[in-house]
XYZ file of C-alpha atoms in Angstrom:
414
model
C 30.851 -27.549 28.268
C 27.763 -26.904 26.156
C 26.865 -24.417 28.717
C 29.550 -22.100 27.930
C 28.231 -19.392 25.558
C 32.177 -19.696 23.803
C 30.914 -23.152 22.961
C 31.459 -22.869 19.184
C 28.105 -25.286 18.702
C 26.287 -22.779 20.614
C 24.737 -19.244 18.376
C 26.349 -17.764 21.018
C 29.935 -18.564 20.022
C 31.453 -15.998 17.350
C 32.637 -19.535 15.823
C 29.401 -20.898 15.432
C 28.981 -18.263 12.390
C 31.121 -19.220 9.800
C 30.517 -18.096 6.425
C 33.278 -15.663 5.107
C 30.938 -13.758 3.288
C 29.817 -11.591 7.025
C 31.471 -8.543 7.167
C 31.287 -4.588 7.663
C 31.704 -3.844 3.965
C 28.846 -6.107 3.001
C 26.505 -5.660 5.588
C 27.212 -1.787 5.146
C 26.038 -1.620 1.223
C 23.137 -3.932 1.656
C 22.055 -1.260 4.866
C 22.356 1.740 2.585
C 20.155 0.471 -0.086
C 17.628 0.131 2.706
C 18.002 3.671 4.235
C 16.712 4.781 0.787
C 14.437 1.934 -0.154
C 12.935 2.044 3.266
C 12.527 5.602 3.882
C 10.930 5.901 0.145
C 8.494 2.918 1.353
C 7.801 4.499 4.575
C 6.766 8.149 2.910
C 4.796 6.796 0.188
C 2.771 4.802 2.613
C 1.561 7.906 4.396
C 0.716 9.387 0.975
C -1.230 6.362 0.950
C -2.749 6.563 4.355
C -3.287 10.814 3.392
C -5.088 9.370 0.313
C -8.112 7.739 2.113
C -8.995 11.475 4.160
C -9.238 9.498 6.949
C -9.778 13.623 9.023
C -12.725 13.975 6.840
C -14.794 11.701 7.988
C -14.880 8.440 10.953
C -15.651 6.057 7.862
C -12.274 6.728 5.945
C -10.442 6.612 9.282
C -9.343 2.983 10.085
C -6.923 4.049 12.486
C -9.049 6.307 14.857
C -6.875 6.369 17.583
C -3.679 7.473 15.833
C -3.490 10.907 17.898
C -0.207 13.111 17.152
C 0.611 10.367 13.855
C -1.535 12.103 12.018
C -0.141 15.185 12.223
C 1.372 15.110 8.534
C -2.728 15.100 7.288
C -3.726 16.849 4.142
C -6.987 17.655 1.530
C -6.213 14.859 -0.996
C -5.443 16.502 -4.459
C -7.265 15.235 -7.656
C -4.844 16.426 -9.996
C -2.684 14.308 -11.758
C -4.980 11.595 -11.780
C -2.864 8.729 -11.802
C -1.339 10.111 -8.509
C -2.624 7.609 -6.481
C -1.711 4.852 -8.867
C 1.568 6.096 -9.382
C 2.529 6.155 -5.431
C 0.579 2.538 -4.906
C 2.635 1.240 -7.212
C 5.830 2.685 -5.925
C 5.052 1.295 -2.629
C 4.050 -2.008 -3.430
C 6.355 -2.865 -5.646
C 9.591 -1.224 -4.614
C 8.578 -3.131 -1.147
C 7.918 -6.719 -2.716
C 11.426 -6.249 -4.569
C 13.322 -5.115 -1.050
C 12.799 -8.620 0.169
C 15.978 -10.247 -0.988
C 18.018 -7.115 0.094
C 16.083 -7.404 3.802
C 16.752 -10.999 3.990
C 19.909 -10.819 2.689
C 20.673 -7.740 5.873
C 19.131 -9.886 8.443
C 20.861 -12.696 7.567
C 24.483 -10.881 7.200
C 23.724 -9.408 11.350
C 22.106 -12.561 12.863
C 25.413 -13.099 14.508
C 24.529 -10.291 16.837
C 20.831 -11.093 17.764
C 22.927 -14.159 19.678
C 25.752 -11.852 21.290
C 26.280 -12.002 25.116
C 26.774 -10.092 26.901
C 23.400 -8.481 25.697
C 24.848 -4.721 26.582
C 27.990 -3.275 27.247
C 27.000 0.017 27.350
C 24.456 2.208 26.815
C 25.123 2.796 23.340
C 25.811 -0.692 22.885
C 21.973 -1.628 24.727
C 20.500 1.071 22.353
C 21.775 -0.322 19.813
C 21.019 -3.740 20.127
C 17.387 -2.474 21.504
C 16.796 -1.217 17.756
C 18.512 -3.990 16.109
C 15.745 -6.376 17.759
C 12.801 -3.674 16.989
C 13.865 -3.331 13.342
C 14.239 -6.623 12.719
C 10.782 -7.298 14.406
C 9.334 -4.550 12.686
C 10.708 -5.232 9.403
C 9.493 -9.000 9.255
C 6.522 -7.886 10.253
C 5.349 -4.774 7.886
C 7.243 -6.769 5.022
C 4.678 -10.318 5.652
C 1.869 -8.159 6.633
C 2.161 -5.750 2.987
C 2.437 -8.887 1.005
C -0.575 -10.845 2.655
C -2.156 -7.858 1.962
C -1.303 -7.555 -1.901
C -1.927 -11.666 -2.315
C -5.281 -10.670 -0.746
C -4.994 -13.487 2.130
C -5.866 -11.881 5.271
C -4.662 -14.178 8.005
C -3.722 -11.968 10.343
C -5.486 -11.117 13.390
C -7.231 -7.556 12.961
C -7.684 -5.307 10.282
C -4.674 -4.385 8.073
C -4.869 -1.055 8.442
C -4.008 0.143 11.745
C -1.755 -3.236 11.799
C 0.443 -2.158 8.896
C 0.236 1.897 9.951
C 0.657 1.228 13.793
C 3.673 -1.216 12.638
C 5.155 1.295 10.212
C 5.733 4.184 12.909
C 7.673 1.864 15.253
C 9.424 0.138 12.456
C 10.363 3.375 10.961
C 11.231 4.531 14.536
C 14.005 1.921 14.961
C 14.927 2.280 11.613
C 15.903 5.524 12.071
C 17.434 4.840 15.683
C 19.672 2.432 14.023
C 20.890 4.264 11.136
C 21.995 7.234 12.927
C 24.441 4.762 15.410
C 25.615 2.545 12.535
C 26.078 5.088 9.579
C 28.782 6.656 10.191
C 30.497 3.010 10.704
C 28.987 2.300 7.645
C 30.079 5.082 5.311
C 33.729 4.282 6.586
C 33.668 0.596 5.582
C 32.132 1.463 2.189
C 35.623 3.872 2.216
C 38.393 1.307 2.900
C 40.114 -0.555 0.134
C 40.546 -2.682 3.513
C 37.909 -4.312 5.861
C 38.340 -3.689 8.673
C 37.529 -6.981 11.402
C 34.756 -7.049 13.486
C 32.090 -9.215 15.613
C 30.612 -10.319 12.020
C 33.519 -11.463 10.634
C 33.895 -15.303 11.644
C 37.198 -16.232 13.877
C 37.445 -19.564 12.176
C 35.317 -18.830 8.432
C 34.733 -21.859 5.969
C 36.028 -21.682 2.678
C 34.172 -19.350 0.159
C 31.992 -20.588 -2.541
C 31.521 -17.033 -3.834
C 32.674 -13.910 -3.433
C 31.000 -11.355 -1.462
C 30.340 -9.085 -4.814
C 28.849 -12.342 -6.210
C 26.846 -12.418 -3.171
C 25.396 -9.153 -3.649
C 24.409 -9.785 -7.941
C 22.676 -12.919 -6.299
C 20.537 -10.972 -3.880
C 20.303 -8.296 -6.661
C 19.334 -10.923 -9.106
C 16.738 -11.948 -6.842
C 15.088 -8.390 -6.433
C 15.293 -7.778 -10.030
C 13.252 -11.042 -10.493
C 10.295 -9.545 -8.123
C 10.513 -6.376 -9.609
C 9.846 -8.007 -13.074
C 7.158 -10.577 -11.521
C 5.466 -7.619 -10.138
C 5.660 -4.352 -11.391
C 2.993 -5.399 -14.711
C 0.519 -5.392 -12.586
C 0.591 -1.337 -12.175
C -0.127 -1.431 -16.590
C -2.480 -2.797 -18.901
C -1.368 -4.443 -22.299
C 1.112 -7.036 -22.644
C 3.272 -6.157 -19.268
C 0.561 -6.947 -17.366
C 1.297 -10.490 -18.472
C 4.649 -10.305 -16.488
C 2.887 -10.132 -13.134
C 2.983 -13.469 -12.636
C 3.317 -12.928 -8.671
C 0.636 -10.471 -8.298
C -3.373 -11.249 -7.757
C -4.475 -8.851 -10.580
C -1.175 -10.006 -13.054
C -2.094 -12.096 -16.059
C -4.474 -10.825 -18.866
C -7.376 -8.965 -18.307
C -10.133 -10.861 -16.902
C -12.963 -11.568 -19.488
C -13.543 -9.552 -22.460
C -15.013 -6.278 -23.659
C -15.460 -3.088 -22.131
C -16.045 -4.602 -18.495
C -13.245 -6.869 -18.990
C -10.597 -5.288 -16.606
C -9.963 -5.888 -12.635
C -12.135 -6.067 -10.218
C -11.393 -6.669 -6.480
C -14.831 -7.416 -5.183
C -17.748 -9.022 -7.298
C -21.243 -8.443 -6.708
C -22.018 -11.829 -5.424
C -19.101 -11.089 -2.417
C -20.721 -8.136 -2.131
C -23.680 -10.058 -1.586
C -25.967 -7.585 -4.259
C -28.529 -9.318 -6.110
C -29.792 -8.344 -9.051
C -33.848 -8.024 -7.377
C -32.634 -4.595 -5.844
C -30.767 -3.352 -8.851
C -33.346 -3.669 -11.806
C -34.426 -0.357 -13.379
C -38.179 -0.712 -11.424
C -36.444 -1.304 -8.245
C -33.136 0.623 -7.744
C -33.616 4.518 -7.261
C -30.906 6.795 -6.312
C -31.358 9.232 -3.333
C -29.596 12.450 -2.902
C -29.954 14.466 -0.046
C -28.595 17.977 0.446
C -29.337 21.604 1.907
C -32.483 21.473 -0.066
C -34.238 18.066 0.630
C -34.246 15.007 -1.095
C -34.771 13.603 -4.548
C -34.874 10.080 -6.013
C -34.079 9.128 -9.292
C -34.510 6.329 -11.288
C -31.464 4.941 -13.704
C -33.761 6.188 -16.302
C -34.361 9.788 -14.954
C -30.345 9.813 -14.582
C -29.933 9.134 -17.964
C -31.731 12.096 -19.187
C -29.551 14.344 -16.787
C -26.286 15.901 -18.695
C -23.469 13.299 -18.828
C -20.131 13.676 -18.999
C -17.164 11.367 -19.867
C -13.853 11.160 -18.085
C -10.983 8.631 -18.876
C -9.536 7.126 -15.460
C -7.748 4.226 -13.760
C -8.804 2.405 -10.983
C -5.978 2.002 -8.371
C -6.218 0.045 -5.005
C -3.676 -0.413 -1.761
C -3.091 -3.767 -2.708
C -0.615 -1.893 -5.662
C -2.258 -3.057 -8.655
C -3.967 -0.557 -11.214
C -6.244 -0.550 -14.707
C -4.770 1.242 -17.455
C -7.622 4.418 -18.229
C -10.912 3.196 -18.866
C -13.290 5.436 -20.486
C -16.586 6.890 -18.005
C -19.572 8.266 -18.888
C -22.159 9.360 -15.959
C -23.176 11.922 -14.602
C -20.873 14.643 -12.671
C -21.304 14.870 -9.269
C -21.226 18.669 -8.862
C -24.376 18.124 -10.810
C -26.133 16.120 -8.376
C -25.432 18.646 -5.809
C -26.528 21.327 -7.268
C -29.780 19.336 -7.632
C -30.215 19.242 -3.718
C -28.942 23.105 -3.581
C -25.169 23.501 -3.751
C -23.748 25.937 -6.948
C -20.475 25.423 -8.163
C -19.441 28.298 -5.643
C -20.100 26.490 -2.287
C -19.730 22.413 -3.350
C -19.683 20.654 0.315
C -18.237 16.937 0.924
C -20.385 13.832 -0.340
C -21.045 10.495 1.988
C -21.790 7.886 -0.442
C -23.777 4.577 0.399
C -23.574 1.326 -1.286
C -25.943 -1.338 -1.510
C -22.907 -3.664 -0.290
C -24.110 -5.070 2.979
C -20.685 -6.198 4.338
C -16.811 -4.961 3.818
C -14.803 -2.125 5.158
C -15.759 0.674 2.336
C -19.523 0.059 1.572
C -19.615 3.570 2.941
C -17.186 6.473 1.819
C -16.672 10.066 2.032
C -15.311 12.009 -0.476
C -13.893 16.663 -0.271
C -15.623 19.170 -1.865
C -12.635 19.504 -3.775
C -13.234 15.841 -5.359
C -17.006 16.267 -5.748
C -15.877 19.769 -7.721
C -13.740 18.008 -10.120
C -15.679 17.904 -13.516
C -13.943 14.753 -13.748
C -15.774 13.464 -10.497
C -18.744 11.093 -12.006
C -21.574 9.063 -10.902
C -20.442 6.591 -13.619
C -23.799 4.683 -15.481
C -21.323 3.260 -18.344
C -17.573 2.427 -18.973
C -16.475 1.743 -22.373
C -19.173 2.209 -24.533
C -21.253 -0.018 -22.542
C -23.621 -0.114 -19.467
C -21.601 -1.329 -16.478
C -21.637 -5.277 -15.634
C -23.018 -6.152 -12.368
C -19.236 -7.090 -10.958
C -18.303 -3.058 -11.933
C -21.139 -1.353 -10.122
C -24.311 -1.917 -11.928
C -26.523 0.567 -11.865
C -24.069 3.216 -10.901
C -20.668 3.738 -9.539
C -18.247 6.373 -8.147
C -15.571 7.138 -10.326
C -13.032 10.210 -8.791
C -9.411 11.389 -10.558
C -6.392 10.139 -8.135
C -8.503 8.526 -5.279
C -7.882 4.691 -3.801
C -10.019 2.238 -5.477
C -12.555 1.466 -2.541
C -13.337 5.136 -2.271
C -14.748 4.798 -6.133
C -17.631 3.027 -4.613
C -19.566 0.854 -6.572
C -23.538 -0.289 -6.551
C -24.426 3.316 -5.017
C -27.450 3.914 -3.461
C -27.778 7.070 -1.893
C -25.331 10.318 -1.653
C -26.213 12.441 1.435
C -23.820 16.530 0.401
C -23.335 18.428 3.231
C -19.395 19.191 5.491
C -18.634 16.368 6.871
């Protein structure tokens, strides 16, 4: 009867899986190249989520109501300055290039999302408990990252406390299920023989490869997105190889502005009325008042030059471009602040729409003599599309907190 769940036309049936290539010994190595892939992915995205300071201030924070998650919280270092680029791009790309080897696992233990009974004991229900929350939790951090990195935000709320919220419970089950299956797992990975369980099919087909083959194909695969990715974290010809990647190819346009931009100034919806040299004024408020400066008056302030990237949560990164503006422990000490007692900086963009038109940055980051309030980049003044008339550029921070078309700076602890 079709009814029966032995029915071997039904997903139910152990015979209604037959492909030889399901087994302990493969399922086994593709799971422990996830325990480390995963549990890198999962620690450089809370370096990631650490990166934004999101205890310094309610605008970083787009996860207010994390509670006890946060516990793991700390002063975001400037120093080295391509540590934020360097982790992005860890995380981004060693994800994007997991997705054959997470495919490949979910397909190898499909077998037992169909199972009946659904427990037979209570270590059997707890397992199959985190088997349904990992695989839940996998597809959905692993579509939710990569909408994220193609820039195509179709999902319902803001990616933030979507992909953090996700990660904890993913990461929960994760865990869960390695500790019940690894011990099973080290012990299949041990035996010149396989030993048979509920993956292996009762009736299999013939074989059309062999399970080693299987694994070069799904390690083909990931090397392919790992090669069709990684370019975009470098400038130069590799870039070129990021053919998958929003900010792969060349670098847009030419000259000393011509290199990535996430936002231009017509998304950003600035026009150029407000940022002409008669119009646009900087204010800067601290302990001691306020003071407004024209571009002009900034100019004749001492500047500074620092050579930084710009790297943003999406995983892609500029090779060092070369700054030149004016340091920001400077324009503190203009409203009062020495070097001695630098506070935190909120910074205000003309931007009127968008997530980060507001940012707060330490006192450690405005201290950095690398820290500017950039008025040129290259050589030349920056283009309208890379802050014009001035921008934050900071050593090691995400991309959105260097923010661009600046308008006031308010120094005080935040």
């Amino acid at each position: 009867m079709r009814d029966d769940p032995r029915d071997p036309r039904l997903p139910t049936s152990p015979g209604f899986w037959r492909s030889p290539l399901r087994g302990p010994w493969f399922t086994s190595v593709l799971g422990l190249v996830l325990l480390v892939g995963i549990t890198v992915l999962f620690v450089t995205g809370l370096v990631s989520y650490a990166a934004y300071n999101p205890d310094l201030s309610p605008v970083n924070d787009k996860t207010p109501d994390k509670g006890i998650l946060g516990f793991y919280l700390f002063a975001w270092p400037t120093n080295p300055h391509w540590l934020y680029r360097l982790n992005q791009g860890v995380h981004v790309t060693l994800g994007i290039t997991l997705i054959p080897v997470l495919l490949a696992k979910l397909w190898s233990v499909v077998p037992r999302l169909f199972a009946l009974p659904p427990a037979r004991s209570l270590t059997h229900a707890l397992e199959r408990i985190s088997l349904l929350l990992l695989v839940g939790g996998g597809l959905f951090e692993f579509v939710t990252g990569v909408l994220n990195v193609q820039l195509d935000y179709v999902f319902p709320g803001s990616f933030y406390p979507l992909h953090f919220y996700g990660a904890w419970v993913f990461f929960a089950a994760f865990v869960a299920h390695a500790l019940l299956k690894m011990p099973t797992a080290l012990r299949n990975l041990r035996r010149l023989r396989e030993e048979k369980n509920d993956l292996v099919s009762p009736r299999p087909a013939e074989p059309t490869v062999s399970r080693r083959g299987a694994l070069w194909f799904v390690g083909g695969g990931a090397l392919l997105l790992f090669v069709t990715t990684v370019g975009q974290n470098f400038g130069g010809p590799l870039r070129r190889t990021a053919l998958l990647a929003p900010h792969g190819g060349g670098d847009p346009g030419s000259g000393p502005n011509g290199f990535q931009i996430n936002k231009t100034a017509g998304y950003a919806g600035i026009v150029a009325a407000e940022t002409r040299e008669d119009a646009w004024r900087l204010v800067v408020t601290g302990r001691t008042g306020t003071v407004r400066l024209r571009r002009d008056e900034l100019l004749r302030l001492p500047l500074h030059s620092a050579a930084l990237p710009i790297a943003c949560v999406e995983g892609w990164s500029t090779s060092d471009q070369w700054w030149r503006g004016v340091r920001l422990r400077d324009l503190a000490a203009l409203v009062g602040y020495d070097d001695g007692n630098l506070p935190d900086v909120f910074v205000e963009s003309l931007q009127r729409h968008g997530a980060f038109r507001r940012a707060a940055l330490r006192a450690n980051q405005v201290a950095d003599p690398r820290s500017l309030l950039a008025l040129y980049v290259n050589g030349e003044e920056l283009s309208p599309d890379h802050g014009y008339p001035a921008r934050i550029i900071v050593p090691a921070a995400p991309g959105v907190l260097n923010t661009k078309w600046v308008a006031r700076m308010t120094f005080g602890d935040l």
